Structures are given as structure tokens and as C-alpha cells.
XYZ file of C-alpha atoms in Angstrom:
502
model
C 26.763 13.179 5.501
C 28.220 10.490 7.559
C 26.120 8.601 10.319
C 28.736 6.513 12.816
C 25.480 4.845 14.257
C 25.516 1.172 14.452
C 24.072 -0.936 11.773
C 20.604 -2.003 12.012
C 20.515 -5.904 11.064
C 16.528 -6.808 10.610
C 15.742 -10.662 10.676
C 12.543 -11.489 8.776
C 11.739 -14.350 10.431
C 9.448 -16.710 8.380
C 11.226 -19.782 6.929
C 14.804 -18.021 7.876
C 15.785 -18.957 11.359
C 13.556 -22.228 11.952
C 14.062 -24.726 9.404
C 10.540 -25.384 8.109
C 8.138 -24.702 5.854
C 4.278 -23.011 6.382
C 2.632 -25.922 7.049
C 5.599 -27.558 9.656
C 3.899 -27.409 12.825
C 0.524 -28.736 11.708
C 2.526 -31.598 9.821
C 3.673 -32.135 12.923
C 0.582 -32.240 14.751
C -1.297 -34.566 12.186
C 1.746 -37.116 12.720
C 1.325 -36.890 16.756
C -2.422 -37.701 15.452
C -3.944 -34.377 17.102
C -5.186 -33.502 13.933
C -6.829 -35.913 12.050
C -5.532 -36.572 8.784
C -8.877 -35.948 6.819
C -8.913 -32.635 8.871
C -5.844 -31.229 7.534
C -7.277 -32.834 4.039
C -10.374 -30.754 3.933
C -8.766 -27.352 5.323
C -5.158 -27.854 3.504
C -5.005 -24.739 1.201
C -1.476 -22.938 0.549
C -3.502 -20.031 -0.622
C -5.640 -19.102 1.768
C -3.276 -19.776 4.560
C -5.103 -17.940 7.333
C -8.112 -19.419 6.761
C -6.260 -22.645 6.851
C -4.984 -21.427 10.447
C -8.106 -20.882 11.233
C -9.884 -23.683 10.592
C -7.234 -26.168 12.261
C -7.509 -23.889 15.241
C -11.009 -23.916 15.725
C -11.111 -27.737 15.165
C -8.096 -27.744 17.867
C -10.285 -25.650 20.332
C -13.272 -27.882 20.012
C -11.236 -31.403 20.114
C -9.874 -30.268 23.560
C -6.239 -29.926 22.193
C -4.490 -27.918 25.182
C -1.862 -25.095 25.027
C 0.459 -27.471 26.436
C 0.466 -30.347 23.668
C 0.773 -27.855 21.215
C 4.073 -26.222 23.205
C 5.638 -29.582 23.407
C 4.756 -30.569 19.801
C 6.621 -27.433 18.413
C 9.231 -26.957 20.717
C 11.018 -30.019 18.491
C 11.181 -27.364 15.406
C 15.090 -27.565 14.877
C 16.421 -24.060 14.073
C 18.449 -23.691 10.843
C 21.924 -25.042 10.410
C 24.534 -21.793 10.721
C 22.136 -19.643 12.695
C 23.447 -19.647 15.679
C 26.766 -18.891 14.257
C 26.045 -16.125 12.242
C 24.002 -14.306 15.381
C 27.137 -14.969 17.403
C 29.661 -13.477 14.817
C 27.565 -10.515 14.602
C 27.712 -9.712 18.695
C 31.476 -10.412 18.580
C 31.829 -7.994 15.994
C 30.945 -5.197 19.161
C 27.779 -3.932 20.573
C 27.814 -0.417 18.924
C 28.491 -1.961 15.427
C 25.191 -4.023 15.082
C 21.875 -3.999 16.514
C 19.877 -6.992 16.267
C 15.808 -7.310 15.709
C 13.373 -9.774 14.403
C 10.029 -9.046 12.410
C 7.693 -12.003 12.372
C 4.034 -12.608 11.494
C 1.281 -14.351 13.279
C 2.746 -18.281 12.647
C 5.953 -17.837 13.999
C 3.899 -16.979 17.603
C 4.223 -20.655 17.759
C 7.704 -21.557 16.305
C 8.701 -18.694 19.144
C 7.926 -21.357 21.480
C 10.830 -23.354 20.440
C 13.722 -23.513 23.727
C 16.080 -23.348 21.291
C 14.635 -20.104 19.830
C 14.102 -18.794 23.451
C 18.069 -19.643 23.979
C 18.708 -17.376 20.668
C 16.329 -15.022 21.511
C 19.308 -13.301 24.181
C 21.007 -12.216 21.716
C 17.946 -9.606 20.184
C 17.651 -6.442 21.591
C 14.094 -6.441 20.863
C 11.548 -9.053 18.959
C 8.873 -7.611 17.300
C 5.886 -9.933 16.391
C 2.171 -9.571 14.415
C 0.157 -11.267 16.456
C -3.129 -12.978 15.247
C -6.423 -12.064 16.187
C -8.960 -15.069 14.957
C -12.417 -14.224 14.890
C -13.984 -15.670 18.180
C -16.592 -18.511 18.065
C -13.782 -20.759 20.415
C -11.085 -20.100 17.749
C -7.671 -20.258 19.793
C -6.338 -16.763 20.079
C -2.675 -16.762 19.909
C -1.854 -13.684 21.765
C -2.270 -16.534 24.329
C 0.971 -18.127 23.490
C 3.042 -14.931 24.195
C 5.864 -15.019 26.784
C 8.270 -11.866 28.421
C 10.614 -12.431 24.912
C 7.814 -11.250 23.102
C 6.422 -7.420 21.969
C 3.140 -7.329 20.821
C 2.881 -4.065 19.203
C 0.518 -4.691 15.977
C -2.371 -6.417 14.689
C -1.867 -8.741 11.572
C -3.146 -5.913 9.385
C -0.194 -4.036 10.313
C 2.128 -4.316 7.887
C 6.190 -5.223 9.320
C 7.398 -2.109 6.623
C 5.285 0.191 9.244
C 6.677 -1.927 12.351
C 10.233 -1.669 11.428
C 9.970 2.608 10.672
C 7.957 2.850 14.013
C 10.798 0.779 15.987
C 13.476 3.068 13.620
C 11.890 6.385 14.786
C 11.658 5.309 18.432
C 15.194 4.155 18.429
C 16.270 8.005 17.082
C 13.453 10.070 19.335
C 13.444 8.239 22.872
C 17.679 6.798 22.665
C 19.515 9.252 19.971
C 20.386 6.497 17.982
C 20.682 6.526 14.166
C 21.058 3.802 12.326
C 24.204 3.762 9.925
C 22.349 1.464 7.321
C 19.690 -1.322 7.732
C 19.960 -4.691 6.114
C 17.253 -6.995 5.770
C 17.448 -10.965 5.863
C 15.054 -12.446 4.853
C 13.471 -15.930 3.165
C 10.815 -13.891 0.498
C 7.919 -15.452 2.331
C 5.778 -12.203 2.723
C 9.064 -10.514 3.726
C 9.348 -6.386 4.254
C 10.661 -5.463 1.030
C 10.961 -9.195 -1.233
C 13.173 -7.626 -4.302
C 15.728 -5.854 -1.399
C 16.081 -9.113 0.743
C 19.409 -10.495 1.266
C 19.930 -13.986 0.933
C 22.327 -16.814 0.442
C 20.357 -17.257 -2.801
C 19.477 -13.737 -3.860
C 20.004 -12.586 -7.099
C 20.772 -9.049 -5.806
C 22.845 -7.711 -2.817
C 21.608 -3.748 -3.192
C 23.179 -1.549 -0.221
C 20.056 0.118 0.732
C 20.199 2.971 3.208
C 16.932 4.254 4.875
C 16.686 8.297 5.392
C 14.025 9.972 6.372
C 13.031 14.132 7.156
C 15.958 15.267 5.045
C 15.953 18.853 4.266
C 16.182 19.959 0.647
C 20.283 21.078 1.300
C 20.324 17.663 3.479
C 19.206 15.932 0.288
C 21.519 17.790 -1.871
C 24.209 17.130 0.315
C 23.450 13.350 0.230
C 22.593 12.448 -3.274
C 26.029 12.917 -4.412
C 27.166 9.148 -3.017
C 24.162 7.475 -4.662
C 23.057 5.794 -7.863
C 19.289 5.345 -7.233
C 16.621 7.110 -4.892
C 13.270 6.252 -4.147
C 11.027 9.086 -2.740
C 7.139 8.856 -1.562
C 5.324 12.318 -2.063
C 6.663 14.357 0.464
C 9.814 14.506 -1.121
C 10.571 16.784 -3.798
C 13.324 16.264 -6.388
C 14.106 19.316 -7.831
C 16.571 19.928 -10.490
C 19.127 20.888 -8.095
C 18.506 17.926 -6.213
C 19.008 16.144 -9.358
C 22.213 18.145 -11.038
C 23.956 17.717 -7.729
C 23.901 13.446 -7.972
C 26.318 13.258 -10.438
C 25.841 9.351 -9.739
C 22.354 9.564 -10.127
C 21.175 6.662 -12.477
C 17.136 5.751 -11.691
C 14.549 7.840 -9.109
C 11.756 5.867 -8.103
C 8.588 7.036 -7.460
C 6.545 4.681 -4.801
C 3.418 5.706 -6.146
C 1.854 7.226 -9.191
C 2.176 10.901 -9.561
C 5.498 11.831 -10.129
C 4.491 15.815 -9.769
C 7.284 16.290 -6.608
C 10.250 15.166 -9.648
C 11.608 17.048 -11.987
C 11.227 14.547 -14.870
C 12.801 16.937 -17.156
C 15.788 17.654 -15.669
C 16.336 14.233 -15.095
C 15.855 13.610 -18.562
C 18.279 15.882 -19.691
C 20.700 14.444 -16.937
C 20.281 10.951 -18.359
C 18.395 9.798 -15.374
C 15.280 7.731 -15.451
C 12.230 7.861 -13.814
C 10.136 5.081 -12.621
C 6.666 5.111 -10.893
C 4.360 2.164 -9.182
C 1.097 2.936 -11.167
C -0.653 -0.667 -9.983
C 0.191 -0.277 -6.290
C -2.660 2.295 -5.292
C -5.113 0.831 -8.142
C -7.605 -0.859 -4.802
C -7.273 1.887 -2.577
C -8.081 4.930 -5.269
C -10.636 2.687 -6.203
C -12.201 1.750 -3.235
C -12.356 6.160 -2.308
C -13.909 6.483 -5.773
C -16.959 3.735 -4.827
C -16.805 5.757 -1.375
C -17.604 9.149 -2.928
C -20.358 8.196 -5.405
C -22.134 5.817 -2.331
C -21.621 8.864 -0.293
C -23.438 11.371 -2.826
C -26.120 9.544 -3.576
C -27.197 9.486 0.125
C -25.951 12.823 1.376
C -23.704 10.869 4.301
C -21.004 13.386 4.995
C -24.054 16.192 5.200
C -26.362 13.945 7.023
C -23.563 12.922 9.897
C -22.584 16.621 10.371
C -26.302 17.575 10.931
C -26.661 14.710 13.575
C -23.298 15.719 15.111
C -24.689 19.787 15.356
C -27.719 18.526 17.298
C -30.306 18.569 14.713
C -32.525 15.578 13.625
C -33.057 16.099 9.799
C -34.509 13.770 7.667
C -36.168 15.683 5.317
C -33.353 17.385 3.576
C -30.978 14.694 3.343
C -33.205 12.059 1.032
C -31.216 11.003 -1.491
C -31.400 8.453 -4.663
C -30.773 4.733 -5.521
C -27.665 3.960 -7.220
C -29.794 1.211 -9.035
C -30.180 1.985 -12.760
C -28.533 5.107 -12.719
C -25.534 5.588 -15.469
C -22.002 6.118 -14.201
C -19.267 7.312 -17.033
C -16.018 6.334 -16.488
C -13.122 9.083 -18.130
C -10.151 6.592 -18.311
C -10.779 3.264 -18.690
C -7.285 2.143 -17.129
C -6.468 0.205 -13.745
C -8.175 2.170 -11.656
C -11.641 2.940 -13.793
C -11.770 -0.765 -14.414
C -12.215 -1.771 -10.669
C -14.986 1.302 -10.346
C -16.748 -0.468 -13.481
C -16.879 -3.732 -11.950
C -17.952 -2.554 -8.699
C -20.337 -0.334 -9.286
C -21.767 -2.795 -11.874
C -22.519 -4.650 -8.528
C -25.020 -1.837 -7.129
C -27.015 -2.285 -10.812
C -25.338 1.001 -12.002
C -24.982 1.162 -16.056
C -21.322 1.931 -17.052
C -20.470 3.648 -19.963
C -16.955 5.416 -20.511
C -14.453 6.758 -22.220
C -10.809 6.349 -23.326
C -8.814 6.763 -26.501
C -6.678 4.341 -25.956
C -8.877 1.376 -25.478
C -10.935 -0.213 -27.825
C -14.932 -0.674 -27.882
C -14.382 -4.586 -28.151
C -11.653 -4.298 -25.184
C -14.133 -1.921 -22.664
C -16.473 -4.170 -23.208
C -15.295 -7.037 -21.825
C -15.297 -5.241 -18.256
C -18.764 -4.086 -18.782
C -18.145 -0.383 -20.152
C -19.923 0.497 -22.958
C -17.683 3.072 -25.202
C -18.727 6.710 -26.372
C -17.419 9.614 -27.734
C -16.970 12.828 -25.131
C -20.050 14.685 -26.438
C -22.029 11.753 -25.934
C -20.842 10.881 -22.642
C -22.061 13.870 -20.822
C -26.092 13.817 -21.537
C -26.243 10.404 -20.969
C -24.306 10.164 -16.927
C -25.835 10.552 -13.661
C -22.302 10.156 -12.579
C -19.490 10.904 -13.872
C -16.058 10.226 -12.435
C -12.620 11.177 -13.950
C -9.413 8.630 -13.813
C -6.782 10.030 -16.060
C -3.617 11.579 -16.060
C -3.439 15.288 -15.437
C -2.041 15.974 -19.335
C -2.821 19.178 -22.010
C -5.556 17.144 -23.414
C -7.219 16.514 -19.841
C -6.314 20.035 -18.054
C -9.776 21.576 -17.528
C -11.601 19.151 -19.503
C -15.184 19.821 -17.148
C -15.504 23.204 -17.730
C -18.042 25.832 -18.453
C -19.369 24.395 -21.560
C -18.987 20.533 -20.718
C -20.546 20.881 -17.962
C -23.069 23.016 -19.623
C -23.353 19.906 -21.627
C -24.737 17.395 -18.786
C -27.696 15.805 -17.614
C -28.981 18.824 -14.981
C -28.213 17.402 -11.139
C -25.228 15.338 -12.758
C -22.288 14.169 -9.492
C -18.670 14.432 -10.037
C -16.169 12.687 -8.339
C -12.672 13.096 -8.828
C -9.737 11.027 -7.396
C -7.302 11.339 -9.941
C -5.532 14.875 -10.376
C -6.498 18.393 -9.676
C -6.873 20.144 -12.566
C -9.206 17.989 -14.300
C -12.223 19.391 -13.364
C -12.126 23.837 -13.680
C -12.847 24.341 -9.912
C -14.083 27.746 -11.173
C -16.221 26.391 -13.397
C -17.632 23.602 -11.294
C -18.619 26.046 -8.141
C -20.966 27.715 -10.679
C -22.339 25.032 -11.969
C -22.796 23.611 -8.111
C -24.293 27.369 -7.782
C -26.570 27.443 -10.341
C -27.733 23.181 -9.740
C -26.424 22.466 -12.841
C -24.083 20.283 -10.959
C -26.015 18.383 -7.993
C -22.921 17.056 -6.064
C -19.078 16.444 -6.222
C -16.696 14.288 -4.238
C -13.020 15.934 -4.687
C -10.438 14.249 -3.611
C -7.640 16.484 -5.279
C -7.700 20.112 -6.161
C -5.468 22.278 -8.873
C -2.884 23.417 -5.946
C -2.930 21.638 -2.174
C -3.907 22.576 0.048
C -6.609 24.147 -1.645
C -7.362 27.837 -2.113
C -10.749 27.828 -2.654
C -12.914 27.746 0.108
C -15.973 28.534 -1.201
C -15.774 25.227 -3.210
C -15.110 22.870 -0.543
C -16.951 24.366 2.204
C -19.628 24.401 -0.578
C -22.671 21.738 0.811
C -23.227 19.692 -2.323
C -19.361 18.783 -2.051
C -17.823 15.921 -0.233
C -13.847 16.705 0.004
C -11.156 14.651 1.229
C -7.405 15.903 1.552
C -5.715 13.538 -1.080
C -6.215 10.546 0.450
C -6.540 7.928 -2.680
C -3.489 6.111 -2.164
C -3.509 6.542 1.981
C -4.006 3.112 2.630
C -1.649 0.622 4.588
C -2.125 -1.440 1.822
C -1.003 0.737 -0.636
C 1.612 2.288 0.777
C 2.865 -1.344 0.749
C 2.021 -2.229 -2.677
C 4.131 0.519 -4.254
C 7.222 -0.041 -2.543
C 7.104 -3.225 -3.708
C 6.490 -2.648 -6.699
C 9.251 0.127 -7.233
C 11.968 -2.256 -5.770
C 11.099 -5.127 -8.468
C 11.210 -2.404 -10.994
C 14.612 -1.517 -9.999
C 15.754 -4.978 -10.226
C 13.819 -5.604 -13.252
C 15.501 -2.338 -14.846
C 19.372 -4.094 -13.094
C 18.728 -7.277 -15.508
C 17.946 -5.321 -18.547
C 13.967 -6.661 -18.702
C 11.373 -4.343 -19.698
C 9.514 -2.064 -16.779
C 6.318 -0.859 -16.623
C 6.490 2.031 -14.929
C 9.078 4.437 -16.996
C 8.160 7.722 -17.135
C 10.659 8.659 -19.457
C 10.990 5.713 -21.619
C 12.913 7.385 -24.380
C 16.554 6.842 -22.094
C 15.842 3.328 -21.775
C 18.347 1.019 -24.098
C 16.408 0.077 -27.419
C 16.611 -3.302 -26.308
């Protein structure tokens, strides 16, 4: 499938187009003495750089700095040697053959102040910006320093990935246009995608298109002319996806299940498969704390009483988390963060995991015991593995039989895990006093009884639905591929037996 479209060319601005470095503009500053030099002492930190910002800014505010000294200090910011030249070959190569934007974070607010920036500026069809949004308490905001050559369309949470498919989407629903390829530029300075950037200096100059919505016979149809795909969960890779790109070399998976790939026809086709099992680790996490917080109050239950009109407080008493025992079944990435958080509420952690040592669990706080063990001591027990034969159904009729009566399950790693059969009679009979599902063994689920059930707290697979994470994988997929490119070792192979011995 060809796309004549014109070529999307995506400046990440940063260090790239104004020759400087993070801390330019307050160097500057402290030499036109409006910053004191022991200020910019005591708040100089290169790792905490918006607390840094923030700090200068409120001293700024209170020392009676105006909007206009700062404009005249950093209008002086020279832009980078070539710049101009390059934007200018790129418009005389035609309109319809490139399309111009810039994606920028909250700093370069006031490096857009520049009149030399403001001259360049013409030739962008559109500048996209993250604006900062201090904390009050007379901190400068710097949506204050905008002008008509700016779009403020996100907060500084927003991450520019998410900006840049927003503006892509837009482009294709409200003007018909589709982009023939996208190419970033970029300085690696918190840019969209670091390991995909293209630089004077980078190591790698990966074609990269973007394609989105593609049907399965789309997909087919498209494979055959690449080497590499990388595919979130909505896309599924079937084996005829996979026989039909004969180029086919490496599928990345930007995130952790790779259920939605055919792992074994692509290892009989020689391909290999890579996943980003760290990037969701904070987010499945953080849903994990949610659900066992939310059980031992009754929260969910309690706020759809309220919302029906009835004051209730009677049947929704609940118990402290203090003292109670949580078991942990995996003692990876993920059931490491639980440990040490829950740790925090005074919960005792005990766990399991046959691949980590007693000596090694306890070092995070997890005291080690065997299965049969496990159960009659938790209050709560919550399940991080894979979905594997020795895992499938592991809660069942007799495990569960096997708990402390009133014991709360939460599960936010695979459906399948936990019998859903089995668990609705145990939630029947009290055996089992609450559970917090966030996956189910198919999806959307089937069985209603279970999660209309009132004891359960269900969520529709939402561990890794996190800006954040969403992020975090897809960066950590694209180093993988260029980790895999130079012949270094990867973390993430799900096939590891195709990778070269060395």
C-alpha cells in the first residue's frame, strides 16, 4: 500500500534548534545579576530540573523580576548554526512534499521568545508546546509568556508521543491528509522516541513509518515491505500476518503480554519476538495497591450506594490494612513494588516464587514459603505471574479451600490464574470475602454473575493504561531493537532460542 501524502518532518525542540543547554537562560540571568549567584547555588540541581524551575521562578516572582527583563534577557539565545538552512531546503523542496511541526516542553516557552525563533517560526505549519503549570503560591505561570505562534494544547503531564498522534489523527480526520512517513529530529533530551531520533550524531538512521487502524488484510498487505513491526495490544499478529512478511526479522511487543502474536509461528519463521516487561511495572503496580486499599474499605460498593441515594454506613465497615498479611505469587518487577508499598501501610509480606531465593526475597521485605503454606497464613493474596501450565488455574476449588476463611484476591496479572468458576463459589459460600479482577480468562468477560458479584471490584484491563506506561514501553521496545541491531544482549526475548549464541 502506497501513501503519496507528504512527509511529516517532527522537530523535537529541546537543545536542537537553539543552541543551549538546560540551564542557558538562567545562566544568563545570574550573569545580568537577576538571580543571585548563591540563588542559583542552592536550587542548581540537573536532576530535579522542574523543581529547579520552580524554585528560580518563585524567587523571580518575589524579587519583582518582570516579564519584560526576562523577554529581553532570552531573546539573545542564538539559534543553532545550519538551522535556518536546513528549514529553508526543506520548503524549497515543495509544499506537498514536507510538512513541518515542532514538539517542545515547558522550557522552551521561553527560548520561543527568541525574534529570531519568531522569524523561523513562518516556516511551521503548526507549533505545538507543553506548557507548565507551577503550583501557585506567586510562582510565575508560563502560559503567561505565550504569543499567536504558539498552541497550547497539553499540560506537562501530557506526554509529546500522545501530542504528535493527536495532531496525526486531526491532520487525516478534519484535512484528508496522510502522512507518507514521519521523521523525528531530535537532540535525546526527553525526546518522543530517544532510540528512533535522527541526528547528526546518531548511531542509527531507522526508516520508521507510523500506521495506525489497519485491517487484518491491510496488515497483510503491508508487512511484506518490512523487516520489523511493533504492535500495542490491539493488534493481532497472526500467523498469516506473519507467513506473509517474508522480510519479517523482529516483532515488538510495547508491553508485556504478547497473547495478540503468534510466537510460534514466528518461531518457526525465524522471527523473534521482543516484549517491554519493565515499562508497565509502576502502573500494574500502583492498580494492584488500588485494589487491596479498595477491599479493605468497601470503596467501589460504598460510592455506588451514595450515588443510588442511600446513606449506608453500616454495611460498608471495613478493616485496617495494619498487621494484616499480604502474599505475593511472583516475586518479580511488579510484586516487588506491591511488597515495598504495602510494607508502608504496616502490612506483613510473605510470598512466593521459584525462581528467587529466600536470601534474595528477603532483601525487599518478603518472607519466602512454600504454596501450601502460603494460603493459611494471607489475608491477602495477590497473583503476579505469567499465565503458564504451571500457573493456569492455580486458585481453584481446593486452594482456595485451603485459605484463611474471608481471604481477598486481587489479580492484575493474567486471566486464567484464578478458576473464575471456582472463585464465584467460594465468593458464594464466604470462603472468599472479596476480589479485585483486573483480567478475566477471555475479554470481555462472560461471566456476569462474577463481576456483577458485590464482594468483587472489576476493572476492564486497565494495568498498563497509564500515560506513563504507554510511554515507558515504547521506549523501551525501540532500545531493544537497537540493542538487538548491535548484537548486545536484550531483555525482553520471548523466544530466545533464535537469538545468535553470542
Amino acid at each position: 500500500m502506497t501513501i503519496d501524502g507528504p512527509e511529516l518532518v517532527v522537530f523535537d525542540f529541546d537543545e536542537t534548534i537553539v543552541d543551549c543547554n538546560s540551564d542557558t537562560y538562567i545562566n544568563e540571568l545570574a550573569t545580568d545579576g537577576v538571580i543571585p549567584e548563591e540563588i542559583m547555588n542552592k536550587y542548581y540541581d540537573h536532576n530535579n530540573w522542574i523543581e529547579y524551575m520552580r524554585q528560580v521562578l518563585t524567587y523571580l516572582h518575589k524579587s519583582g523580576v518582570t516579564e519584560e527583563e526576562l523577554r529581553n534577557c532570552l531573546k539573545r539565545m542564538p539559534l543553532i548554526t545550519g538551522m535556518k538552512d536546513l528549514v529553508s531546503n526543506l520548503k524549497n523542496s515543495g509544499p506537498q512534499k514536507y510538512e513541518l511541526i515542532i514538539i517542545s516542553d515547558a522550557n522552551t516557552l521561553f527560548i520561543g521568545q527568541s525574534l529570531e525563533f519568531n522569524q523561523l517560526d513562518k516556516a511551521f505549519r503548526k507549533v505545538y508546546t507543553n506548557p507548565a503549570k507551577f503550583d501557585g503560591n506567586g510562582c510565575l505561570q508560563l502560559e503567561g509568556y505565550h504569543d499567536q505562534n504558539w498552541c497550547d494544547i497539553s499540560s506537562i503531564n501530557l506526554c509529546k508521543g500522545f501530542v504528535l498522534m493527536d495532531y496525526i489523527a486531526k491532520r487525516k480526520i478534519e484535512d484528508n491528509i496522510i502522512f507518507s512517513r514521519v521523521s523525528y529530529i531530535g537532540d535525546g533530551n526527553n525526546d518522543i522516541c530517544p532510540a528512533l531520533k535522527l541526528t547528526p550524531n546518531d548511531r542509527k538512521n531507522i526508516p520508521t513509518d507510523i500506521k495506525t487502524g489497519l485491517s487484518k488484510e491491510q496488515l497483510i498487505e503491508t508487512i511484506k515491505d518490512y523487516e520489523a513491526l511493533i504492535v500495542r495490544s490491539a493488534t493481532n499478529v497472526t500467523a498469516d500476518v506473519i507467513n506473509a512478511g517474508k522480510k519479517l526479522k523482529v516483532i515488538g511487543r510495547a508491553g508485556v503480554g504478547v497473547n495478540n502474536i503468534d510466537v510460534d509461528a514466528a518461531t518457526k519463521q525465524g522471527v523473534i519476538v521482543i516484549n517491554a516487561p519493565g515499562g508497565n511495572t509502576i502502573s500494574a503496580c500502583e492498580l494492584t495497591c488500588t485494589m487491596i486499599l479498595s477491599l479493605s474499605r468497601h470503596i467501589t460498593q460504598a460510592c455506588a450506594s451514595l450515588k443510588s441515594g442511600v446513606w449506608d454506613r453500616k454495611s460498608f465497615s471495613g478493616n485496617e490494612l495494619l498487621g494484616k498479611t499480604l502474599a505475593i505469587i511472583g516475586l518479580g518487577r511488579i510484586g516487588r513494588e506491591v511488597a515495598t508499598r504495602m510494607q508502608a501501610f504496616g502490612m506483613k509480606t510473605i510470598g512466593f516464587d521459584p525462581l528467587v531465593s529466600a536470601d534474595v526475597s528477603k532483601t525487599f521485605g518478603v518472607e519466602s514459603f512454600p504454596l501450601d503454606q502460603i494460603w493459611p497464613q494471607a489475608d491477602y493474596i495477590t497473583v503476579h505471574t505469567p499465565l503458564i501450565p504451571q500457573t493456569k488455574n492455580l486458585l481453584n476449588d481446593k486452594t482456595l479451600g485451603e485459605c484463611k476463611k474471608g481471604v481477598r484476591l486481587i489479580n492484575v496479572a493474567r486471566g486464567g490464574i484464578i478458576e473464575e468458576e471456582a472463585l464465584l463459589r467460594a465468593l458464594q459460600s464466604g470462603q472468599v470475602g472479596g476480589a479485585g479482577l483486573d483480567v478475566f480468562e477471555s475479554e470481555p468477560p462472560k461471566r456476569t454473575q462474577l463481576i456483577s458479584h458485590p464482594k468483587v471490584i472489576c476493572t476492564p484491563h486497565l494495568g498498563a493504561s497509564t500515560a506513563e506506561a504507554q510511554i515507558n514501553v515504547a521506549k523501551e521496545i525501540a532500545l531493544q531493537f537497537l540493542d538487538l541491531i548491535d548484537g548486545k544482549s536484550i531483555h525482553g526475548c520471548v523466544n530466545a532460542s533464535l537469538l545468535p549464541k553470542h
